[in-house]
PDB file of C-alpha atoms (C1' of nucleotides) in Angstrom:
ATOM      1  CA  UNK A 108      -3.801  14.738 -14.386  1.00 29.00           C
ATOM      2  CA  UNK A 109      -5.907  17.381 -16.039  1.00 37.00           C
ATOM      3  CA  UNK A 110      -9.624  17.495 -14.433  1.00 43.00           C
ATOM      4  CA  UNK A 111     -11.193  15.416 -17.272  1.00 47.00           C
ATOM      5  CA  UNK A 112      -8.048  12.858 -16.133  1.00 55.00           C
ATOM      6  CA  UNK A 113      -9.531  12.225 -12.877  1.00 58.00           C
ATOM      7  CA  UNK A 114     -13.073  12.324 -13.861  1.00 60.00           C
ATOM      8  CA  UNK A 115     -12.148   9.028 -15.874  1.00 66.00           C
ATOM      9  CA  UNK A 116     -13.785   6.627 -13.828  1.00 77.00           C
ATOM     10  CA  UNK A 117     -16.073   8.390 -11.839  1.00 91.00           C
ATOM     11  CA  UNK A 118     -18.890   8.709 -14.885  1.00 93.00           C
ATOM     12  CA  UNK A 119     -20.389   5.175 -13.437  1.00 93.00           C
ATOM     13  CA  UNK A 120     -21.006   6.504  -9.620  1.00 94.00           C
ATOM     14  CA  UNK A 121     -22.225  10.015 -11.099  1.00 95.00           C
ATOM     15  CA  UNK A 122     -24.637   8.547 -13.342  1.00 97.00           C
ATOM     16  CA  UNK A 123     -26.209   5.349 -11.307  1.00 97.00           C
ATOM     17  CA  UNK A 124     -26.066   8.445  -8.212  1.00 97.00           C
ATOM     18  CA  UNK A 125     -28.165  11.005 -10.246  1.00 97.00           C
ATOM     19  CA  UNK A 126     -30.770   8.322 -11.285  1.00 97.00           C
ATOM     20  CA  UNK A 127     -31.007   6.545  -8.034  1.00 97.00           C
ATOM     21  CA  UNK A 128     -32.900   9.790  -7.103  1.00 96.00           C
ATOM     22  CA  UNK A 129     -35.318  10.292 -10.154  1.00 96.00           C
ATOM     23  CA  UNK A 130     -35.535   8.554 -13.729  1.00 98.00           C
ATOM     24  CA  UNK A 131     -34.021  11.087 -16.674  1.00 97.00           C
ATOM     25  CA  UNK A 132     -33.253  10.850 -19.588  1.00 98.00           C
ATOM     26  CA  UNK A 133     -29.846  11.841 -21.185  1.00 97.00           C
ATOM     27  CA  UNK A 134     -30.078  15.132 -22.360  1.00 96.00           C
ATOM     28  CA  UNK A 135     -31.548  15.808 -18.791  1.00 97.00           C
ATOM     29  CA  UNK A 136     -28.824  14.220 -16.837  1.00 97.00           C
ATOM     30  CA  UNK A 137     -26.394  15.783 -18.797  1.00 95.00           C
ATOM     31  CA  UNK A 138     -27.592  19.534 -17.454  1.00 95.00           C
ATOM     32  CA  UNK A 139     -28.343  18.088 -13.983  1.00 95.00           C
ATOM     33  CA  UNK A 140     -24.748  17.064 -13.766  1.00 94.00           C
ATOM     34  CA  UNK A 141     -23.386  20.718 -15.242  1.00 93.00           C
ATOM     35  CA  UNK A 142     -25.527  22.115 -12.576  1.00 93.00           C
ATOM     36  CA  UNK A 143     -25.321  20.167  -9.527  1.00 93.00           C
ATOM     37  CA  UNK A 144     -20.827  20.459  -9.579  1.00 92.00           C
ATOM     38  CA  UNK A 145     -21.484  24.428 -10.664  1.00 90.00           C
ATOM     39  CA  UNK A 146     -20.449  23.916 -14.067  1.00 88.00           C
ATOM     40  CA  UNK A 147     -17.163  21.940 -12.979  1.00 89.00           C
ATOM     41  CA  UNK A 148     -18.422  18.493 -14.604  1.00 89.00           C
ATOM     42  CA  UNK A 149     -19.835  18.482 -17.886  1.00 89.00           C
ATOM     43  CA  UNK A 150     -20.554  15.661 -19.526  1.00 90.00           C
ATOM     44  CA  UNK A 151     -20.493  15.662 -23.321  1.00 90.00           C
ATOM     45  CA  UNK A 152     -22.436  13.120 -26.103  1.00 93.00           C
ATOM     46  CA  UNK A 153     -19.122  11.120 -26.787  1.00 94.00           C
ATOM     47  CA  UNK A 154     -19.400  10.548 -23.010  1.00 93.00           C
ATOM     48  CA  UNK A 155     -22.726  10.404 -21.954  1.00 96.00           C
ATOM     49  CA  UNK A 156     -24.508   8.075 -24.139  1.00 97.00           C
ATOM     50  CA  UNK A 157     -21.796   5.356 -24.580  1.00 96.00           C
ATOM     51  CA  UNK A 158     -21.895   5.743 -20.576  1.00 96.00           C
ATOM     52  CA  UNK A 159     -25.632   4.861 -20.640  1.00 97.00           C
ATOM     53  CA  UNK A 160     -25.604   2.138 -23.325  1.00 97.00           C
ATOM     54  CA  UNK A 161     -22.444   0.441 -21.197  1.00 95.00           C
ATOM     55  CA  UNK A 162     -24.572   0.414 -18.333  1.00 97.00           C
ATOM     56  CA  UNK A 163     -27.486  -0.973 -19.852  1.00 97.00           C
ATOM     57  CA  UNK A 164     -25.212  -3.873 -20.951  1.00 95.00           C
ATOM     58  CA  UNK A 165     -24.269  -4.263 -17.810  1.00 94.00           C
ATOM     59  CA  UNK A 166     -27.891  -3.953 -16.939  1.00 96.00           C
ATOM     60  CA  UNK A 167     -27.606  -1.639 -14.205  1.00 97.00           C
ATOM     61  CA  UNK A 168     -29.667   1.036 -15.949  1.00 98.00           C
ATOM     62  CA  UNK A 169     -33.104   0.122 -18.006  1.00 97.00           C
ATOM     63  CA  UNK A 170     -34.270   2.744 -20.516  1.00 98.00           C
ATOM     64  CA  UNK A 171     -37.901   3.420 -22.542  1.00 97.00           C
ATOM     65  CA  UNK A 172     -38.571   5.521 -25.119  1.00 97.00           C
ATOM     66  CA  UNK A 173     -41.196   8.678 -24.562  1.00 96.00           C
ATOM     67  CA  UNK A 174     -42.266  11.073 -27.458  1.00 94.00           C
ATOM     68  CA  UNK A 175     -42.471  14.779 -26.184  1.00 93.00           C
ATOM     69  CA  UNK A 176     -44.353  17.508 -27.221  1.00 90.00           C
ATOM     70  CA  UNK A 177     -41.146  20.204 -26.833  1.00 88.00           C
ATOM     71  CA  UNK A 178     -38.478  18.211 -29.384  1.00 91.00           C
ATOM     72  CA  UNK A 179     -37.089  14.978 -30.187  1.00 94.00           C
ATOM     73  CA  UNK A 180     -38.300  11.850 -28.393  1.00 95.00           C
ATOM     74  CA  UNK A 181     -36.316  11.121 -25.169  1.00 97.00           C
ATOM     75  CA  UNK A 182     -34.667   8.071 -24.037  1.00 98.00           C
ATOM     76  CA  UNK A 183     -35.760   7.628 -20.011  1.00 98.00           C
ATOM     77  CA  UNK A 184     -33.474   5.872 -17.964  1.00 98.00           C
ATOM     78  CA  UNK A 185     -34.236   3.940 -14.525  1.00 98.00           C
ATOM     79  CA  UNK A 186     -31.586   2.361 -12.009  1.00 98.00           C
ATOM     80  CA  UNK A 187     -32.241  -1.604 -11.346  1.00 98.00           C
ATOM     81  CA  UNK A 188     -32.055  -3.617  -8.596  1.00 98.00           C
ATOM     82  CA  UNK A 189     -28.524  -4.846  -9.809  1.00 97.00           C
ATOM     83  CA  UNK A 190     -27.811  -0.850 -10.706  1.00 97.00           C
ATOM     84  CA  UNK A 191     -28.368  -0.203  -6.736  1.00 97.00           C
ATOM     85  CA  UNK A 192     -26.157  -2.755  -6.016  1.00 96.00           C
ATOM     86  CA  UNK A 193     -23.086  -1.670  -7.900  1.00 94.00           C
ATOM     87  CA  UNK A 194     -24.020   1.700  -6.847  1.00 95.00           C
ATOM     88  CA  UNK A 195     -23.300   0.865  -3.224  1.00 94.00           C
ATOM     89  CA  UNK A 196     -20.244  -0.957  -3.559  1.00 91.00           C
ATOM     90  CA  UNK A 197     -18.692   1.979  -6.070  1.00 91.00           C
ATOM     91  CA  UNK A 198     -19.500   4.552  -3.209  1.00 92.00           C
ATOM     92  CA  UNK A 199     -17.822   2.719  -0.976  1.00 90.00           C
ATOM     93  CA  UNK A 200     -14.974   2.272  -3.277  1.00 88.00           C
ATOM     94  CA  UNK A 201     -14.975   5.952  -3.516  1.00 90.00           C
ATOM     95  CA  UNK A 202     -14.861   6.420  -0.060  1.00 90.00           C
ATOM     96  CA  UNK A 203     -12.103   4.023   0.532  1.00 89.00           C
ATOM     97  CA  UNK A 204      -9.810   5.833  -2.771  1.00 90.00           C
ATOM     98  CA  UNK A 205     -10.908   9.414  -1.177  1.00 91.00           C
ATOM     99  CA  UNK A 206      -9.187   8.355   2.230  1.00 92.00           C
ATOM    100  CA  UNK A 207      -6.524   7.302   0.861  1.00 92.00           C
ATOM    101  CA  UNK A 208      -5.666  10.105  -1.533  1.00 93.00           C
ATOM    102  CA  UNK A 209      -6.196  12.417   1.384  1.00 94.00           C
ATOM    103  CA  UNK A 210      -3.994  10.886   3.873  1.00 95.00           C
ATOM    104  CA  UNK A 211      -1.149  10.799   1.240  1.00 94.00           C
ATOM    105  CA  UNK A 212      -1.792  14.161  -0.436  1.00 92.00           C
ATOM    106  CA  UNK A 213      -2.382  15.738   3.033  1.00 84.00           C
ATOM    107  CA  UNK A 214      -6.197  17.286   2.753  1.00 67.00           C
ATOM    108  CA  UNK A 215      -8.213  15.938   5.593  1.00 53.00           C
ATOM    109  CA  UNK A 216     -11.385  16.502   3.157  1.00 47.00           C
ATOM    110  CA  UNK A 217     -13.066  18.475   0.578  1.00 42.00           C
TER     111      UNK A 217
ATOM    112  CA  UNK B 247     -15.460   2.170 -12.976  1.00 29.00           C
ATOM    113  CA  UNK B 248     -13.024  -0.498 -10.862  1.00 36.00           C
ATOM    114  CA  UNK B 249     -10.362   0.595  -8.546  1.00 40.00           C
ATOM    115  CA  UNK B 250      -8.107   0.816 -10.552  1.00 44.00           C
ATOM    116  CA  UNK B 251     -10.072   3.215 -13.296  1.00 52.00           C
ATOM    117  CA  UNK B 252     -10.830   6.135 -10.230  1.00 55.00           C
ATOM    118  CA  UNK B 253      -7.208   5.626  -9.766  1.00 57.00           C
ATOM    119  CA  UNK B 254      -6.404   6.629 -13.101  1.00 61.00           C
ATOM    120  CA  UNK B 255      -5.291  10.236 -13.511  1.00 73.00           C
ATOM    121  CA  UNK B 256      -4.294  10.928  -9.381  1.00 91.00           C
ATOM    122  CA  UNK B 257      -0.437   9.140 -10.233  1.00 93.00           C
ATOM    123  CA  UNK B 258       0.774  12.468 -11.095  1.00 93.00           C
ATOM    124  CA  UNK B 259      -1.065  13.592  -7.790  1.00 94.00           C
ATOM    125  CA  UNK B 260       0.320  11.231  -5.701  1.00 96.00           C
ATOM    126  CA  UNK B 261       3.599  10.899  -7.045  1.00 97.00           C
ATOM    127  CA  UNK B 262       4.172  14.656  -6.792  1.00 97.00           C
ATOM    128  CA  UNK B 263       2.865  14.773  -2.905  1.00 97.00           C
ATOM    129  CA  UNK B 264       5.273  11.981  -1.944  1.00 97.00           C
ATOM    130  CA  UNK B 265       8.368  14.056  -3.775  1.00 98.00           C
ATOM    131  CA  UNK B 266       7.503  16.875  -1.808  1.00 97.00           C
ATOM    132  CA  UNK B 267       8.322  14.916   1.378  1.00 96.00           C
ATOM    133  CA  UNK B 268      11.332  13.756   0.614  1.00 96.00           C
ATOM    134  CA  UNK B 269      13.517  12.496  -2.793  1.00 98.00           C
ATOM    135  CA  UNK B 270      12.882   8.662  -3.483  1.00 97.00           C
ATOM    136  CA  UNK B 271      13.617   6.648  -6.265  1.00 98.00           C
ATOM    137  CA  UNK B 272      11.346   4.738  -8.273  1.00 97.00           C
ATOM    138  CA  UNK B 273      11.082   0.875  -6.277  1.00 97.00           C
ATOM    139  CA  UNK B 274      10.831   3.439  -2.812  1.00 97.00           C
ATOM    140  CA  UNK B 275       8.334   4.935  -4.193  1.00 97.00           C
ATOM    141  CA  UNK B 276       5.965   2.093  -4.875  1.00 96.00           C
ATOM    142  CA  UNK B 277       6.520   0.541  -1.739  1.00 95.00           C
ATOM    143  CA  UNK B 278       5.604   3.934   0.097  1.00 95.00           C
ATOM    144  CA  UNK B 279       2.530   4.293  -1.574  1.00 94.00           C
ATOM    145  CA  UNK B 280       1.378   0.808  -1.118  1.00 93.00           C
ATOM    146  CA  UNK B 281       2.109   1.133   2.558  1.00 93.00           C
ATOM    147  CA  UNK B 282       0.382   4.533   2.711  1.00 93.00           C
ATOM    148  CA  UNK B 283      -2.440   3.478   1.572  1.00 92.00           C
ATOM    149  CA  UNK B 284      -2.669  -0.065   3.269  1.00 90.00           C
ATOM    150  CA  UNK B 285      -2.242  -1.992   0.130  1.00 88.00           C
ATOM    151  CA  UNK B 286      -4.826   0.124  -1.692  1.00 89.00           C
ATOM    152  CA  UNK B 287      -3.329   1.632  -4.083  1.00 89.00           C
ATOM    153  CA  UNK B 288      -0.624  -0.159  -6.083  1.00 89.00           C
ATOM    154  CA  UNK B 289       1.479   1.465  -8.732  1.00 90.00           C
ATOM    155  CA  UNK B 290       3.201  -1.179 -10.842  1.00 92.00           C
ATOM    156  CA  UNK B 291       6.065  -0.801 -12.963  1.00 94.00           C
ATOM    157  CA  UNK B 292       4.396  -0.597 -15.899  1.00 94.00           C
ATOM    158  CA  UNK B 293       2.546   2.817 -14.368  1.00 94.00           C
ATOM    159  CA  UNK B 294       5.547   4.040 -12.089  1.00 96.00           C
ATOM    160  CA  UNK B 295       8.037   4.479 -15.031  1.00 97.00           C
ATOM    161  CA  UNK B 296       6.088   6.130 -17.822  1.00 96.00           C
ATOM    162  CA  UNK B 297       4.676   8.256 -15.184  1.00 96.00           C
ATOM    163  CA  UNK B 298       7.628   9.783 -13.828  1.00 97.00           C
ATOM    164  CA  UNK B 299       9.697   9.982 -17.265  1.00 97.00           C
ATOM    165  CA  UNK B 300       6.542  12.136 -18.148  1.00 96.00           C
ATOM    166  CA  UNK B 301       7.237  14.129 -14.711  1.00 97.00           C
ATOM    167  CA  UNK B 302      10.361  14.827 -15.949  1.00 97.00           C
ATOM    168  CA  UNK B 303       9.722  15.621 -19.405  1.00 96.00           C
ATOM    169  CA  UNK B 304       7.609  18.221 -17.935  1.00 95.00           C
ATOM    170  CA  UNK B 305      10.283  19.837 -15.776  1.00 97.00           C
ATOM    171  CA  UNK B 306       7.947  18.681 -12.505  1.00 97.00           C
ATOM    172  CA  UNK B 307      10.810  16.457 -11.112  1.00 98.00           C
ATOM    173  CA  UNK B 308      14.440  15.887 -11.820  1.00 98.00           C
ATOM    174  CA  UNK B 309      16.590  12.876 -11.217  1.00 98.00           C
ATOM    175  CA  UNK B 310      19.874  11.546 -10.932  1.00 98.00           C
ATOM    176  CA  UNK B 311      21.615   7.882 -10.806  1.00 97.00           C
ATOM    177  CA  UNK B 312      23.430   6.762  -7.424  1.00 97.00           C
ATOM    178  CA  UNK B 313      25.115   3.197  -6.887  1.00 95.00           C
ATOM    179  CA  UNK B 314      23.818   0.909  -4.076  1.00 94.00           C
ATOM    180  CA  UNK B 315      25.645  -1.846  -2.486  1.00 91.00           C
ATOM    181  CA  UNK B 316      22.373  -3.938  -1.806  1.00 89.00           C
ATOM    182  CA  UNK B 317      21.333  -4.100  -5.225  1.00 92.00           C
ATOM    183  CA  UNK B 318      21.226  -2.767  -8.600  1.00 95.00           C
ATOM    184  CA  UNK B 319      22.000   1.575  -9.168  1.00 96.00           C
ATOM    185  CA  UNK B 320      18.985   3.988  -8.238  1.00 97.00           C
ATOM    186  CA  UNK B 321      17.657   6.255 -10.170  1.00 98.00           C
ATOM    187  CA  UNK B 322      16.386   9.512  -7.171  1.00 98.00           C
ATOM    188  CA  UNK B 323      13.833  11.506  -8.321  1.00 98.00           C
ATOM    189  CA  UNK B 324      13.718  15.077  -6.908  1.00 98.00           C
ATOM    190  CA  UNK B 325      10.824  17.038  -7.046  1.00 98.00           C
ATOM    191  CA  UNK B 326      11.303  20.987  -8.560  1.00 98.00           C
ATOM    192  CA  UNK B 327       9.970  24.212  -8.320  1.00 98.00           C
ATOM    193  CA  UNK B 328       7.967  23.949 -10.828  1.00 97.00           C
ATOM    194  CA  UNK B 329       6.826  20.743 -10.164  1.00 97.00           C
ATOM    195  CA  UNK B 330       5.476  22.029  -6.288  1.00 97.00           C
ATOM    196  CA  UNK B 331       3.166  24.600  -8.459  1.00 96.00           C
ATOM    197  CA  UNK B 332       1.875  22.232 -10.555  1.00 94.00           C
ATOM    198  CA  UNK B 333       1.225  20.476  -7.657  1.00 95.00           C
ATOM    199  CA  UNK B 334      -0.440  23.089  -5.640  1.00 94.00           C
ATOM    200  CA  UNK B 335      -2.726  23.612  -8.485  1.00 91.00           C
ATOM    201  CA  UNK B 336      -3.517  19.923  -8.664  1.00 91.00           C
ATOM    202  CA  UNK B 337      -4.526  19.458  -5.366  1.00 92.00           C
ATOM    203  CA  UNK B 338      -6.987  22.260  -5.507  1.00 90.00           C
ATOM    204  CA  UNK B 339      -8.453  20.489  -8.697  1.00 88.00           C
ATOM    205  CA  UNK B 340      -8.758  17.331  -6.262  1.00 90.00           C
ATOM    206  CA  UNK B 341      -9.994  19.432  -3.472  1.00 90.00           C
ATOM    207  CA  UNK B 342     -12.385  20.667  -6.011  1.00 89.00           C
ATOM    208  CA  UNK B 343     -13.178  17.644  -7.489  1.00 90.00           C
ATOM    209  CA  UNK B 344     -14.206  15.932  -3.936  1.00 91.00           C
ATOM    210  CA  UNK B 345     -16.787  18.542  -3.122  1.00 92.00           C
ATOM    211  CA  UNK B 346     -18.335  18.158  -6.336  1.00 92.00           C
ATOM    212  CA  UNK B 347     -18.202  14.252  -6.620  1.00 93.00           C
ATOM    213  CA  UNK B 348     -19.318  13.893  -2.649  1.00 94.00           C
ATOM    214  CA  UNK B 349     -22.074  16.341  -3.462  1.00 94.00           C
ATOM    215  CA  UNK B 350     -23.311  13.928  -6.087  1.00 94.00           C
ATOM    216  CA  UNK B 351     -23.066  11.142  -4.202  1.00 92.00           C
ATOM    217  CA  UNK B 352     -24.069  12.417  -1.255  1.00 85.00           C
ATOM    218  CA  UNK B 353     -20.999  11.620   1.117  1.00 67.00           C
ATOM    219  CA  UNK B 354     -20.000  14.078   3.322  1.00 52.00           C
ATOM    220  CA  UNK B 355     -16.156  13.046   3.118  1.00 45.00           C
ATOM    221  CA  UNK B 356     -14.207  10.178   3.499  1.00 41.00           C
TER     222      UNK B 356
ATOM    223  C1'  DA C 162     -39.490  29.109 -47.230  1.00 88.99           C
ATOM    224  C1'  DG C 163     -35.207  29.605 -45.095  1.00 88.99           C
ATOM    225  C1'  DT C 164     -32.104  30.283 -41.261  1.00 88.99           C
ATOM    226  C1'  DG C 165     -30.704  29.682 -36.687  1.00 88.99           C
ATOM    227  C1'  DT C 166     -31.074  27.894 -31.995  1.00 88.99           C
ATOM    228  C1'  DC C 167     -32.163  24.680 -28.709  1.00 88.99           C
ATOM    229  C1'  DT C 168     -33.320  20.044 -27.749  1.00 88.99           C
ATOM    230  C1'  DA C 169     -32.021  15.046 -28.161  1.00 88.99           C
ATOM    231  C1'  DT C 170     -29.648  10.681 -29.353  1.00 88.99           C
ATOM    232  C1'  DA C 171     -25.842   8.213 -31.497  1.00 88.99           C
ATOM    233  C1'  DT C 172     -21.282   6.794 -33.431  1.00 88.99           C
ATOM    234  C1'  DC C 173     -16.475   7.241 -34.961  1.00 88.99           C
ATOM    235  C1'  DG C 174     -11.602   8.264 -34.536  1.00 88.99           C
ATOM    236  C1'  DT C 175      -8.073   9.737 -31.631  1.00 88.99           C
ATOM    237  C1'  DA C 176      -5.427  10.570 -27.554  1.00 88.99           C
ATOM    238  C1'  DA C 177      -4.295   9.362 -23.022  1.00 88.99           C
ATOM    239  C1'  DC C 178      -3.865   6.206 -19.380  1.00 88.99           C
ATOM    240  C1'  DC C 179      -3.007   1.807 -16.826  1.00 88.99           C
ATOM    241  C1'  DC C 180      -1.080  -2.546 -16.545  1.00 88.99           C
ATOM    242  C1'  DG C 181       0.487  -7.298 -17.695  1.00 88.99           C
ATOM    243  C1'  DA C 182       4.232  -9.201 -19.914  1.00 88.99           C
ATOM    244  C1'  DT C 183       8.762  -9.108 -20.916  1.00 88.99           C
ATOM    245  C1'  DA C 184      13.701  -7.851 -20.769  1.00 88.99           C
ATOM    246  C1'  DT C 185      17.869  -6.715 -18.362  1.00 88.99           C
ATOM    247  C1'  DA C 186      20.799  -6.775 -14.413  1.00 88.99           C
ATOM    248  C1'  DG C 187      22.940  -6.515  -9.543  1.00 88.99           C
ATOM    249  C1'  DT C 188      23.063  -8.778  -4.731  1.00 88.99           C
ATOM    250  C1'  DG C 189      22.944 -12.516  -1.655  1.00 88.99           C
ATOM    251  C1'  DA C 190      21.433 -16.881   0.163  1.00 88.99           C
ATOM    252  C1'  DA C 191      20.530 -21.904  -0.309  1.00 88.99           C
TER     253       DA C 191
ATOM    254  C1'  DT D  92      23.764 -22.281 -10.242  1.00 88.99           C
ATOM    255  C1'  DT D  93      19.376 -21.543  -9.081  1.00 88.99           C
ATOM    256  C1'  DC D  94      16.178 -18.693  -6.717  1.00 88.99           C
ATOM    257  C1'  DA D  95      14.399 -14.513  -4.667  1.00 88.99           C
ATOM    258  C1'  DC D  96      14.506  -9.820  -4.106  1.00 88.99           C
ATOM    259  C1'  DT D  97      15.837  -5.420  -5.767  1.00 88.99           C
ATOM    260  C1'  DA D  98      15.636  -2.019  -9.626  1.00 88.99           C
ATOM    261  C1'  DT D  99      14.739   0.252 -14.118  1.00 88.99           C
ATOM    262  C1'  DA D 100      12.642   0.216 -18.686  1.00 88.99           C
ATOM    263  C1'  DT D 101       9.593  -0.576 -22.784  1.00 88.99           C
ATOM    264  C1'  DC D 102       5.869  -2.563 -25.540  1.00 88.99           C
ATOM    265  C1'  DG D 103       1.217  -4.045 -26.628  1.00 88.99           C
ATOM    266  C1'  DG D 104      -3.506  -4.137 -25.599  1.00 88.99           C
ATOM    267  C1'  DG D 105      -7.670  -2.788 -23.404  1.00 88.99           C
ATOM    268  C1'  DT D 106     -10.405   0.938 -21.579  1.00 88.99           C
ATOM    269  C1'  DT D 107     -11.915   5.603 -21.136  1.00 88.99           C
ATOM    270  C1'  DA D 108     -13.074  10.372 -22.400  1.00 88.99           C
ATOM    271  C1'  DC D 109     -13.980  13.569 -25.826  1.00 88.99           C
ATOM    272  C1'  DG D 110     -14.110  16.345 -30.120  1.00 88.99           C
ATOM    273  C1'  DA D 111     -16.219  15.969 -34.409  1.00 88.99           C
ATOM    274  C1'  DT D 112     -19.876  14.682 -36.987  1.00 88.99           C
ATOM    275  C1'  DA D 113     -24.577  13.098 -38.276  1.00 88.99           C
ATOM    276  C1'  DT D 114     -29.506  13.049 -37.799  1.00 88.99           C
ATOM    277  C1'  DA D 115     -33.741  15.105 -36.506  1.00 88.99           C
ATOM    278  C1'  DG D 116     -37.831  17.562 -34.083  1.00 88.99           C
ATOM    279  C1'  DA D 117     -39.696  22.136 -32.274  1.00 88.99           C
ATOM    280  C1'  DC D 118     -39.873  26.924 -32.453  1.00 88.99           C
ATOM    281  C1'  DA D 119     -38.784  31.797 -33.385  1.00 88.99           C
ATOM    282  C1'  DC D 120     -37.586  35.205 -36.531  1.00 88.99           C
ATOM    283  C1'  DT D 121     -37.394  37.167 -41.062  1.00 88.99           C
TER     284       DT D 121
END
DNA sequence: AGTGTCTATATCGTAACCCGATATAGTGAA
DNA sequence: TTCACTATATCGGGTTACGATATAGACACT
């Protein structure tokens, strides 16, 4: 396990987290993510935006297209009702695998 | 991300924190961490194996057959100096790795 | 006009990981 | 001899993450 080895997985409960507070779009969430974990996550394209369009499928995110004045147009993205959802049960499911890992690698928490 | 994916990249983790308690051999293993974690987590064979031939292509853990009179030999798996570095080091990268994901989330700690 | 940097999205190929399926085999009970 | 449990091992396939690469707009500097 190298730290991008036990990221894998966690990219869906990051993601649906960030934009349960605010809508962003990908480039945006991207740098929210770098800062927010102090540089220890970083999420790059070949990560991100497959991410995104995965979730879409799965229609927990929606997205919409803006133009902006400062670059290249921007693809917003906004949880759904269904997005919420699995967002709740993957928290818990985090909760539940954080426990675990705790009580058998013998950290009470981080 | 399932169970199973957050789960991906902590074997090495949790197969190094239960070697540091005591040497086990592969079947004792996967019982101990299924009744550690209440049925949670659940390393099949398929996992188990691979993972700890790659533990000891690594120098992490060493191993050694015995005969049993209940069943088929036993293959113990002894964890090494090396490998309790390497394991030091990976449970401050899960230590690590909990603050940041928690602070994301917004859990305290499981 | 040309170069470089930052912003911004997207896809491809590869490596790594997990697991179901499968194989092999010893013990003991029905 | 059939079944269940114990025990190790490998292979194939699906999924995930990421580096590389492509495209393109805005802006600063020369």
């Amino acid at each position: 396990m190298s730290k991008t080895e036990l990221v894998k997985g966690s990219t869906e409960v990051i993601i649906l987290s960030l934009l349960s507070e605010q809508v962003m779009y990908g480039y945006e969430l991207a740098q929210k993510i770098e800062n927010e974990s102090e540089g220890f996550l970083r999420f790059r394209e070949g990560t991100l935006y497959p991410a995104l369009k995965k979730l879409e499928t799965q229609g927990f995110v929606e997205s919409y297209w803006r133009n902006s004045t400062e670059g290249p147009r921007r693809k917003y993205y906004k949880i759904t009702n269904t997005g919420k959802k699995a967002l709740s049960g993957l928290i818990n499911e985090w909760t539940a695998f954080q426990r675990v890992m705790n009580k058998i690698v013998g950290v009470s928490h981080g």
